[in-house]
mmCIF file of C-alpha atoms and ligand atoms in Angstrom:
data_model
loop_
_atom_site.group_PDB
_atom_site.id
_atom_site.type_symbol
_atom_site.label_atom_id
_atom_site.label_comp_id
_atom_site.label_asym_id
_atom_site.label_seq_id
_atom_site.Cartn_x
_atom_site.Cartn_y
_atom_site.Cartn_z
ATOM 1 C CA MET A 58 20.362 -10.529 -33.191
ATOM 2 C CA SER A 59 19.206 -12.030 -36.467
ATOM 3 C CA ILE A 60 15.821 -12.556 -38.098
ATOM 4 C CA THR A 61 13.489 -14.698 -35.983
ATOM 5 C CA ILE A 62 11.363 -17.386 -37.667
ATOM 6 C CA LYS A 63 8.106 -17.987 -35.831
ATOM 7 C CA ASP A 64 6.933 -21.561 -35.240
ATOM 8 C CA GLU A 65 3.221 -22.472 -34.944
ATOM 9 C CA ALA A 66 3.017 -21.203 -31.362
ATOM 10 C CA GLY A 67 4.762 -17.978 -32.346
ATOM 11 C CA ILE A 68 2.437 -17.509 -35.302
ATOM 12 C CA ALA A 69 -0.565 -18.000 -33.007
ATOM 13 C CA GLY A 70 0.887 -15.421 -30.613
ATOM 14 C CA MET A 71 1.481 -12.952 -33.435
ATOM 15 C CA ARG A 72 -2.006 -13.483 -34.894
ATOM 16 C CA GLU A 73 -3.556 -12.620 -31.564
ATOM 17 C CA ALA A 74 -1.344 -9.591 -30.848
ATOM 18 C CA CYS A 75 -1.910 -8.172 -34.310
ATOM 19 C CA ARG A 76 -5.669 -8.678 -34.310
ATOM 20 C CA LEU A 77 -5.807 -6.903 -30.950
ATOM 21 C CA ALA A 78 -3.656 -4.021 -32.241
ATOM 22 C CA SER A 79 -6.102 -3.610 -35.124
ATOM 23 C CA GLU A 80 -9.067 -3.765 -32.756
ATOM 24 C CA VAL A 81 -7.624 -0.875 -30.747
ATOM 25 C CA LEU A 82 -7.809 1.215 -33.933
ATOM 26 C CA ASP A 83 -11.369 -0.038 -34.484
ATOM 27 C CA ALA A 84 -12.300 1.089 -30.966
ATOM 28 C CA ILE A 85 -11.031 4.627 -31.384
ATOM 29 C CA THR A 86 -12.256 5.128 -34.968
ATOM 30 C CA PRO A 87 -15.801 6.357 -34.181
ATOM 31 C CA HIS A 88 -14.368 9.055 -31.890
ATOM 32 C CA ILE A 89 -11.939 10.607 -34.366
ATOM 33 C CA LYS A 90 -13.892 13.712 -35.360
ATOM 34 C CA PRO A 91 -13.326 17.470 -35.393
ATOM 35 C CA GLY A 92 -12.700 18.747 -31.854
ATOM 36 C CA ILE A 93 -11.124 15.634 -30.336
ATOM 37 C CA THR A 94 -7.578 16.152 -29.100
ATOM 38 C CA THR A 95 -4.800 13.700 -29.835
ATOM 39 C CA LEU A 96 -4.387 13.281 -26.060
ATOM 40 C CA GLU A 97 -8.025 12.126 -25.903
ATOM 41 C CA ILE A 98 -7.251 9.629 -28.697
ATOM 42 C CA ASP A 99 -4.324 8.427 -26.571
ATOM 43 C CA ARG A 100 -6.633 7.977 -23.573
ATOM 44 C CA LEU A 101 -9.152 5.999 -25.682
ATOM 45 C CA GLY A 102 -6.346 3.796 -26.949
ATOM 46 C CA ALA A 103 -5.076 3.175 -23.433
ATOM 47 C CA GLU A 104 -8.592 2.232 -22.303
ATOM 48 C CA ALA A 105 -9.064 -0.153 -25.234
ATOM 49 C CA MET A 106 -5.747 -1.865 -24.431
ATOM 50 C CA ALA A 107 -6.670 -2.164 -20.754
ATOM 51 C CA ALA A 108 -10.038 -3.712 -21.708
ATOM 52 C CA GLN A 109 -8.212 -6.272 -23.891
ATOM 53 C CA GLY A 110 -5.587 -7.080 -21.312
ATOM 54 C CA THR A 111 -2.811 -5.827 -23.564
ATOM 55 C CA ARG A 112 -0.392 -2.988 -22.877
ATOM 56 C CA SER A 113 1.158 -0.282 -24.978
ATOM 57 C CA ALA A 114 4.574 -0.962 -26.459
ATOM 58 C CA THR A 115 5.230 2.724 -26.975
ATOM 59 C CA ILE A 116 4.773 4.244 -23.519
ATOM 60 C CA GLY A 117 8.185 4.513 -21.929
ATOM 61 C CA TYR A 118 9.814 3.106 -25.053
ATOM 62 C CA GLN A 119 13.377 4.381 -25.125
ATOM 63 C CA PRO A 120 15.765 3.297 -27.858
ATOM 64 C CA PRO A 121 19.396 4.389 -27.354
ATOM 65 C CA GLY A 122 19.732 8.169 -27.703
ATOM 66 C CA TYR A 123 15.999 8.874 -27.301
ATOM 67 C CA PRO A 124 13.994 10.184 -24.346
ATOM 68 C CA PRO A 125 11.256 7.786 -23.118
ATOM 69 C CA TYR A 126 8.251 8.024 -25.460
ATOM 70 C CA PRO A 127 5.331 9.518 -23.482
ATOM 71 C CA GLY A 128 2.278 8.222 -25.409
ATOM 72 C CA HIS A 129 0.282 4.985 -25.469
ATOM 73 C CA LEU A 130 0.219 5.467 -29.239
ATOM 74 C CA CYS A 131 1.486 7.915 -31.858
ATOM 75 C CA THR A 132 -0.625 10.650 -33.462
ATOM 76 C CA SER A 133 0.957 12.319 -36.472
ATOM 77 C CA VAL A 134 -1.031 15.265 -37.849
ATOM 78 C CA ASN A 135 -0.645 16.837 -41.324
ATOM 79 C CA HIS A 136 3.067 17.552 -41.910
ATOM 80 C CA VAL A 137 4.101 15.252 -39.057
ATOM 81 C CA VAL A 138 5.627 12.169 -40.669
ATOM 82 C CA CYS A 139 5.673 9.842 -37.650
ATOM 83 C CA HIS A 140 6.122 9.551 -33.868
ATOM 84 C CA GLY A 141 3.847 12.525 -33.170
ATOM 85 C CA ILE A 142 3.273 12.853 -29.422
ATOM 86 C CA PRO A 143 -0.377 13.066 -28.279
ATOM 87 C CA ALA A 144 -1.153 16.639 -27.199
ATOM 88 C CA ASP A 145 -3.900 18.831 -25.867
ATOM 89 C CA LYS A 146 -4.804 20.311 -29.235
ATOM 90 C CA PRO A 147 -8.100 19.631 -31.009
ATOM 91 C CA LEU A 148 -8.178 18.210 -34.501
ATOM 92 C CA LYS A 149 -9.975 20.428 -36.979
ATOM 93 C CA LYS A 150 -11.815 19.896 -40.252
ATOM 94 C CA GLY A 151 -9.356 19.344 -43.059
ATOM 95 C CA ASP A 152 -6.642 17.716 -40.915
ATOM 96 C CA ILE A 153 -5.266 14.277 -41.662
ATOM 97 C CA VAL A 154 -3.889 12.175 -38.806
ATOM 98 C CA ASN A 155 -2.063 8.893 -38.566
ATOM 99 C CA VAL A 156 -2.729 6.847 -35.447
ATOM 100 C CA ASP A 157 -0.082 4.167 -34.819
ATOM 101 C CA VAL A 158 -0.816 1.484 -32.221
ATOM 102 C CA THR A 159 1.529 -1.213 -30.962
ATOM 103 C CA VAL A 160 0.304 -3.608 -28.274
ATOM 104 C CA ILE A 161 2.016 -6.301 -26.208
ATOM 105 C CA THR A 162 -0.037 -9.337 -25.191
ATOM 106 C CA PRO A 163 0.327 -11.034 -21.800
ATOM 107 C CA ASP A 164 2.371 -13.724 -23.612
ATOM 108 C CA GLY A 165 4.803 -11.056 -24.798
ATOM 109 C CA TRP A 166 3.909 -10.851 -28.507
ATOM 110 C CA TYR A 167 3.845 -7.488 -30.301
ATOM 111 C CA GLY A 168 1.314 -6.313 -32.913
ATOM 112 C CA ASP A 169 1.966 -3.024 -34.745
ATOM 113 C CA ASN A 170 -0.322 -1.121 -37.136
ATOM 114 C CA SER A 171 -1.442 2.325 -38.158
ATOM 115 C CA ARG A 172 -4.163 3.971 -40.206
ATOM 116 C CA MET A 173 -4.869 7.440 -41.594
ATOM 117 C CA PHE A 174 -7.978 9.362 -40.565
ATOM 118 C CA GLU A 175 -9.482 12.305 -42.425
ATOM 119 C CA ILE A 176 -11.056 14.912 -40.158
ATOM 120 C CA GLY A 177 -14.269 16.138 -41.759
ATOM 121 C CA GLU A 178 -13.838 16.962 -45.391
ATOM 122 C CA VAL A 179 -10.186 17.260 -46.404
ATOM 123 C CA SER A 180 -8.580 18.703 -49.522
ATOM 124 C CA ILE A 181 -8.461 16.624 -52.693
ATOM 125 C CA ALA A 182 -4.669 16.579 -52.392
ATOM 126 C CA ALA A 183 -4.825 15.235 -48.830
ATOM 127 C CA ARG A 184 -7.368 12.571 -49.774
ATOM 128 C CA ARG A 185 -5.278 11.499 -52.739
ATOM 129 C CA LEU A 186 -2.160 11.297 -50.549
ATOM 130 C CA CYS A 187 -3.900 9.059 -47.999
ATOM 131 C CA ALA A 188 -5.405 6.814 -50.691
ATOM 132 C CA LEU A 189 -2.184 6.449 -52.679
ATOM 133 C CA THR A 190 -0.181 5.688 -49.528
ATOM 134 C CA PHE A 191 -2.692 2.960 -48.645
ATOM 135 C CA ASP A 192 -2.331 1.450 -52.119
ATOM 136 C CA ALA A 193 1.470 1.732 -51.864
ATOM 137 C CA MET A 194 1.438 -0.288 -48.627
ATOM 138 C CA TRP A 195 -0.675 -2.992 -50.259
ATOM 139 C CA LEU A 196 1.501 -3.085 -53.370
ATOM 140 C CA GLY A 197 4.444 -3.766 -51.058
ATOM 141 C CA ILE A 198 2.480 -6.454 -49.200
ATOM 142 C CA GLU A 199 1.603 -8.120 -52.513
ATOM 143 C CA GLN A 200 5.310 -8.763 -53.133
ATOM 144 C CA VAL A 201 5.602 -10.931 -50.030
ATOM 145 C CA ARG A 202 6.144 -14.650 -50.651
ATOM 146 C CA PRO A 203 8.936 -17.146 -49.955
ATOM 147 C CA GLY A 204 11.965 -16.409 -52.124
ATOM 148 C CA ALA A 205 10.971 -12.810 -52.840
ATOM 149 C CA ARG A 206 13.532 -10.261 -51.704
ATOM 150 C CA LEU A 207 12.988 -7.248 -49.469
ATOM 151 C CA GLY A 208 14.196 -5.058 -52.346
ATOM 152 C CA ASP A 209 11.142 -6.221 -54.302
ATOM 153 C CA VAL A 210 8.898 -4.817 -51.558
ATOM 154 C CA GLY A 211 10.724 -1.497 -51.405
ATOM 155 C CA HIS A 212 10.857 -1.150 -55.157
ATOM 156 C CA ALA A 213 7.133 -1.757 -55.652
ATOM 157 C CA ILE A 214 6.360 0.981 -53.127
ATOM 158 C CA GLN A 215 8.905 3.486 -54.420
ATOM 159 C CA LYS A 216 7.996 3.048 -58.076
ATOM 160 C CA PHE A 217 4.295 3.573 -57.418
ATOM 161 C CA VAL A 218 4.762 6.525 -55.056
ATOM 162 C CA GLU A 219 7.283 8.384 -57.217
ATOM 163 C CA GLY A 220 5.240 7.572 -60.331
ATOM 164 C CA HIS A 221 2.471 9.650 -58.771
ATOM 165 C CA GLY A 222 4.803 12.582 -58.079
ATOM 166 C CA LEU A 223 5.028 11.890 -54.341
ATOM 167 C CA SER A 224 8.128 11.022 -52.282
ATOM 168 C CA VAL A 225 9.127 8.182 -49.936
ATOM 169 C CA VAL A 226 10.723 8.971 -46.565
ATOM 170 C CA ARG A 227 14.011 7.057 -46.308
ATOM 171 C CA GLU A 228 15.086 7.546 -42.681
ATOM 172 C CA PHE A 229 12.420 5.256 -41.192
ATOM 173 C CA CYS A 230 11.443 1.790 -42.300
ATOM 174 C CA GLY A 231 9.373 -1.269 -41.524
ATOM 175 C CA HIS A 232 10.868 -3.860 -39.202
ATOM 176 C CA GLY A 233 10.803 -7.410 -38.030
ATOM 177 C CA ILE A 234 8.546 -7.864 -35.016
ATOM 178 C CA GLY A 235 7.807 -10.694 -32.600
ATOM 179 C CA GLN A 236 8.594 -10.810 -28.913
ATOM 180 C CA ARG A 237 10.439 -7.544 -29.400
ATOM 181 C CA PHE A 238 9.148 -4.293 -30.930
ATOM 182 C CA HIS A 239 11.842 -3.741 -33.525
ATOM 183 C CA GLU A 240 13.694 -6.794 -34.800
ATOM 184 C CA GLU A 241 15.694 -7.474 -37.921
ATOM 185 C CA PRO A 242 15.208 -7.121 -40.820
ATOM 186 C CA GLN A 243 14.828 -3.462 -41.760
ATOM 187 C CA VAL A 244 12.096 -3.205 -44.381
ATOM 188 C CA LEU A 245 12.994 -0.236 -46.589
ATOM 189 C CA HIS A 246 10.209 1.400 -48.588
ATOM 190 C CA TYR A 247 12.511 1.983 -51.545
ATOM 191 C CA GLY A 248 15.044 -0.210 -53.305
ATOM 192 C CA ARG A 249 15.981 -2.380 -56.245
ATOM 193 C CA PRO A 250 14.242 -5.622 -57.231
ATOM 194 C CA GLY A 251 16.167 -8.809 -56.584
ATOM 195 C CA THR A 252 18.271 -7.281 -53.788
ATOM 196 C CA GLY A 253 18.157 -7.623 -50.029
ATOM 197 C CA GLU A 254 17.134 -10.425 -47.707
ATOM 198 C CA ALA A 255 15.199 -13.373 -49.187
ATOM 199 C CA LEU A 256 11.868 -14.024 -47.464
ATOM 200 C CA VAL A 257 11.261 -17.288 -45.600
ATOM 201 C CA PRO A 258 7.989 -18.678 -44.179
ATOM 202 C CA GLY A 259 7.566 -17.741 -40.528
ATOM 203 C CA MET A 260 9.104 -14.278 -40.824
ATOM 204 C CA THR A 261 6.904 -11.492 -39.445
ATOM 205 C CA PHE A 262 7.558 -7.858 -40.225
ATOM 206 C CA THR A 263 5.805 -4.548 -40.776
ATOM 207 C CA ILE A 264 5.345 -2.612 -44.003
ATOM 208 C CA GLU A 265 4.696 1.037 -43.143
ATOM 209 C CA PRO A 266 5.507 3.510 -45.917
ATOM 210 C CA MET A 267 5.701 7.222 -45.068
ATOM 211 C CA VAL A 268 4.839 9.295 -48.132
ATOM 212 C CA ASN A 269 5.149 13.083 -48.582
ATOM 213 C CA ILE A 270 3.393 15.362 -51.047
ATOM 214 C CA GLY A 271 6.536 17.462 -51.307
ATOM 215 C CA ARG A 272 10.193 16.553 -50.886
ATOM 216 C CA ARG A 273 11.252 13.462 -48.955
ATOM 217 C CA ASP A 274 13.466 15.379 -46.514
ATOM 218 C CA ILE A 275 12.532 15.355 -42.841
ATOM 219 C CA LYS A 276 13.662 16.900 -39.601
ATOM 220 C CA GLU A 277 13.329 16.000 -35.945
ATOM 221 C CA MET A 278 11.670 18.365 -33.484
ATOM 222 C CA ASN A 279 13.214 19.364 -30.157
ATOM 223 C CA ASP A 280 11.053 16.887 -28.223
ATOM 224 C CA GLY A 281 13.400 14.187 -29.502
ATOM 225 C CA TRP A 282 10.605 12.198 -31.187
ATOM 226 C CA THR A 283 8.360 14.133 -33.564
ATOM 227 C CA ILE A 284 9.429 13.865 -37.199
ATOM 228 C CA VAL A 285 8.147 16.488 -39.670
ATOM 229 C CA THR A 286 8.610 17.148 -43.359
ATOM 230 C CA ARG A 287 11.357 19.722 -43.895
ATOM 231 C CA ASP A 288 9.210 21.610 -46.435
ATOM 232 C CA ARG A 289 6.130 21.285 -44.163
ATOM 233 C CA SER A 290 4.241 19.407 -46.902
ATOM 234 C CA LEU A 291 1.610 16.859 -45.897
ATOM 235 C CA SER A 292 2.721 13.322 -45.050
ATOM 236 C CA ALA A 293 0.754 10.068 -44.761
ATOM 237 C CA GLN A 294 1.496 6.566 -43.472
ATOM 238 C CA TRP A 295 -0.271 3.214 -43.215
ATOM 239 C CA GLU A 296 1.103 0.138 -41.463
ATOM 240 C CA HIS A 297 0.345 -3.563 -41.348
ATOM 241 C CA THR A 298 2.195 -6.465 -39.758
ATOM 242 C CA VAL A 299 2.503 -9.422 -42.155
ATOM 243 C CA LEU A 300 3.530 -13.086 -41.928
ATOM 244 C CA VAL A 301 5.378 -14.860 -44.728
ATOM 245 C CA THR A 302 3.429 -18.087 -45.400
ATOM 246 C CA PRO A 303 4.470 -21.103 -47.524
ATOM 247 C CA THR A 304 2.389 -19.716 -50.414
ATOM 248 C CA GLY A 305 2.578 -15.945 -49.956
ATOM 249 C CA TYR A 306 1.547 -13.759 -47.069
ATOM 250 C CA GLU A 307 -1.002 -13.308 -44.345
ATOM 251 C CA VAL A 308 -1.828 -9.800 -43.145
ATOM 252 C CA LEU A 309 -2.026 -10.201 -39.382
ATOM 253 C CA THR A 310 -3.301 -6.740 -38.416
ATOM 254 C CA LEU A 311 -6.806 -7.136 -39.799
ATOM 255 C CA SER A 312 -10.041 -6.917 -37.842
ATOM 256 C CA ALA A 313 -13.699 -6.089 -38.394
ATOM 257 C CA GLY A 314 -12.967 -2.371 -38.764
ATOM 258 C CA SER A 315 -10.046 -2.605 -41.183
ATOM 259 C CA PRO A 316 -10.516 -0.541 -44.339
ATOM 260 C CA ALA A 317 -11.438 -2.623 -47.394
ATOM 261 C CA VAL A 318 -8.538 -4.322 -49.133
ATOM 262 C CA PRO A 319 -7.886 -2.660 -52.529
ATOM 263 C CA GLY A 320 -9.408 -4.363 -55.559
ATOM 264 C CA PHE A 321 -6.003 -5.096 -57.111
ATOM 265 C CA VAL A 322 -4.988 -7.359 -54.220
ATOM 266 C CA LYS A 323 -4.984 -11.043 -55.211
ATOM 267 C CA GLY A 324 -2.832 -12.462 -52.421
ATOM 268 C CA ALA A 325 -3.635 -14.533 -49.379
ATOM 269 C CA ALA A 326 -5.126 -11.781 -47.232
ATOM 270 C CA PRO A 327 -7.765 -13.470 -45.076
ATOM 271 C CA VAL A 328 -11.158 -11.819 -44.771
ATOM 272 C CA PRO A 329 -11.526 -10.777 -41.143
ATOM 273 C CA ALA A 330 -14.223 -12.619 -39.161
HETATM 274 N N1 MF3 B 627 4.854 2.075 -33.960
HETATM 275 C C1 MF3 B 627 5.998 2.738 -34.551
HETATM 276 C C2 MF3 B 627 6.503 1.813 -35.618
HETATM 277 O O1 MF3 B 627 5.772 1.530 -36.479
HETATM 278 C C3 MF3 B 627 7.059 3.031 -33.573
HETATM 279 C C4 MF3 B 627 6.676 4.021 -32.592
HETATM 280 S S1 MF3 B 627 7.929 4.207 -31.464
HETATM 281 C C5 MF3 B 627 7.370 5.434 -30.476
HETATM 282 O O2 MF3 B 627 7.569 1.284 -35.611
HETATM 283 F F1 MF3 B 627 8.123 5.424 -29.452
HETATM 284 F F2 MF3 B 627 7.401 6.566 -31.152
HETATM 285 F F3 MF3 B 627 6.148 5.200 -30.126
HETATM 286 CO CO1 CO B 628 6.183 -0.439 -37.019
HETATM 287 CO CO1 CO B 629 3.694 1.331 -35.804
#
């Protein structure tokens, strides 16, 4: 299966799915405080999706070689890189957690996004990691325009991250998305400028860098899903779904509660209503 180009109807479907995915994060945000468990976050996410009339893309998701994923969303705490399974364990002051939400609309369109949350006051190192990973995602997004290459996106992220003494996880990447969860192309968060697929208006894909304070190496836990840093250093991730437009990009996973766009961003990111 090759890269899908969305027509006007497809773009409308993606805009709606992505806005709703972002609004699920908005709905759970006020509840993410010390003492909440990641299973309670999962429950809140499931309720928000039900209220919207969307459903979770992750629950029961089972790529070849994996067990069915058990959560309505992913919660990745501290040294968990991604795919953390919601559990009956309270978050405590000083933790950082990524919440990753993917919804499916009744029309079958997928919207995928994640944000970091700081629980109470966190260490300076943890705050810096979350902030730099957010900027790295946006630096990648800023590369998106027709004719740019995916290697330009990966390179912008890698150069910035490694320039700050942090590392980029290589085993997981962004992905095309549409009426399926994971489509072509693979969007690597490292690479060389001028290499890789050339971008074309109507492509929709995620940019979702995973950044570690320590080494980039990871390992998988015995549950078949949870990915952790091998050196147990902290890891952060942010994710948006973007559309390639005739003049640049549109970030589709924005809503009223999205964190402010960084000051360096000049591109065609619409201000959410
Ligand atoms: N939402 C994740 C992504 O960004 C994928 C999660 S798959 C799951 O691609 F099964 F772990 F939920
Ligand atoms: Co994704
Ligand atoms: Co995601």
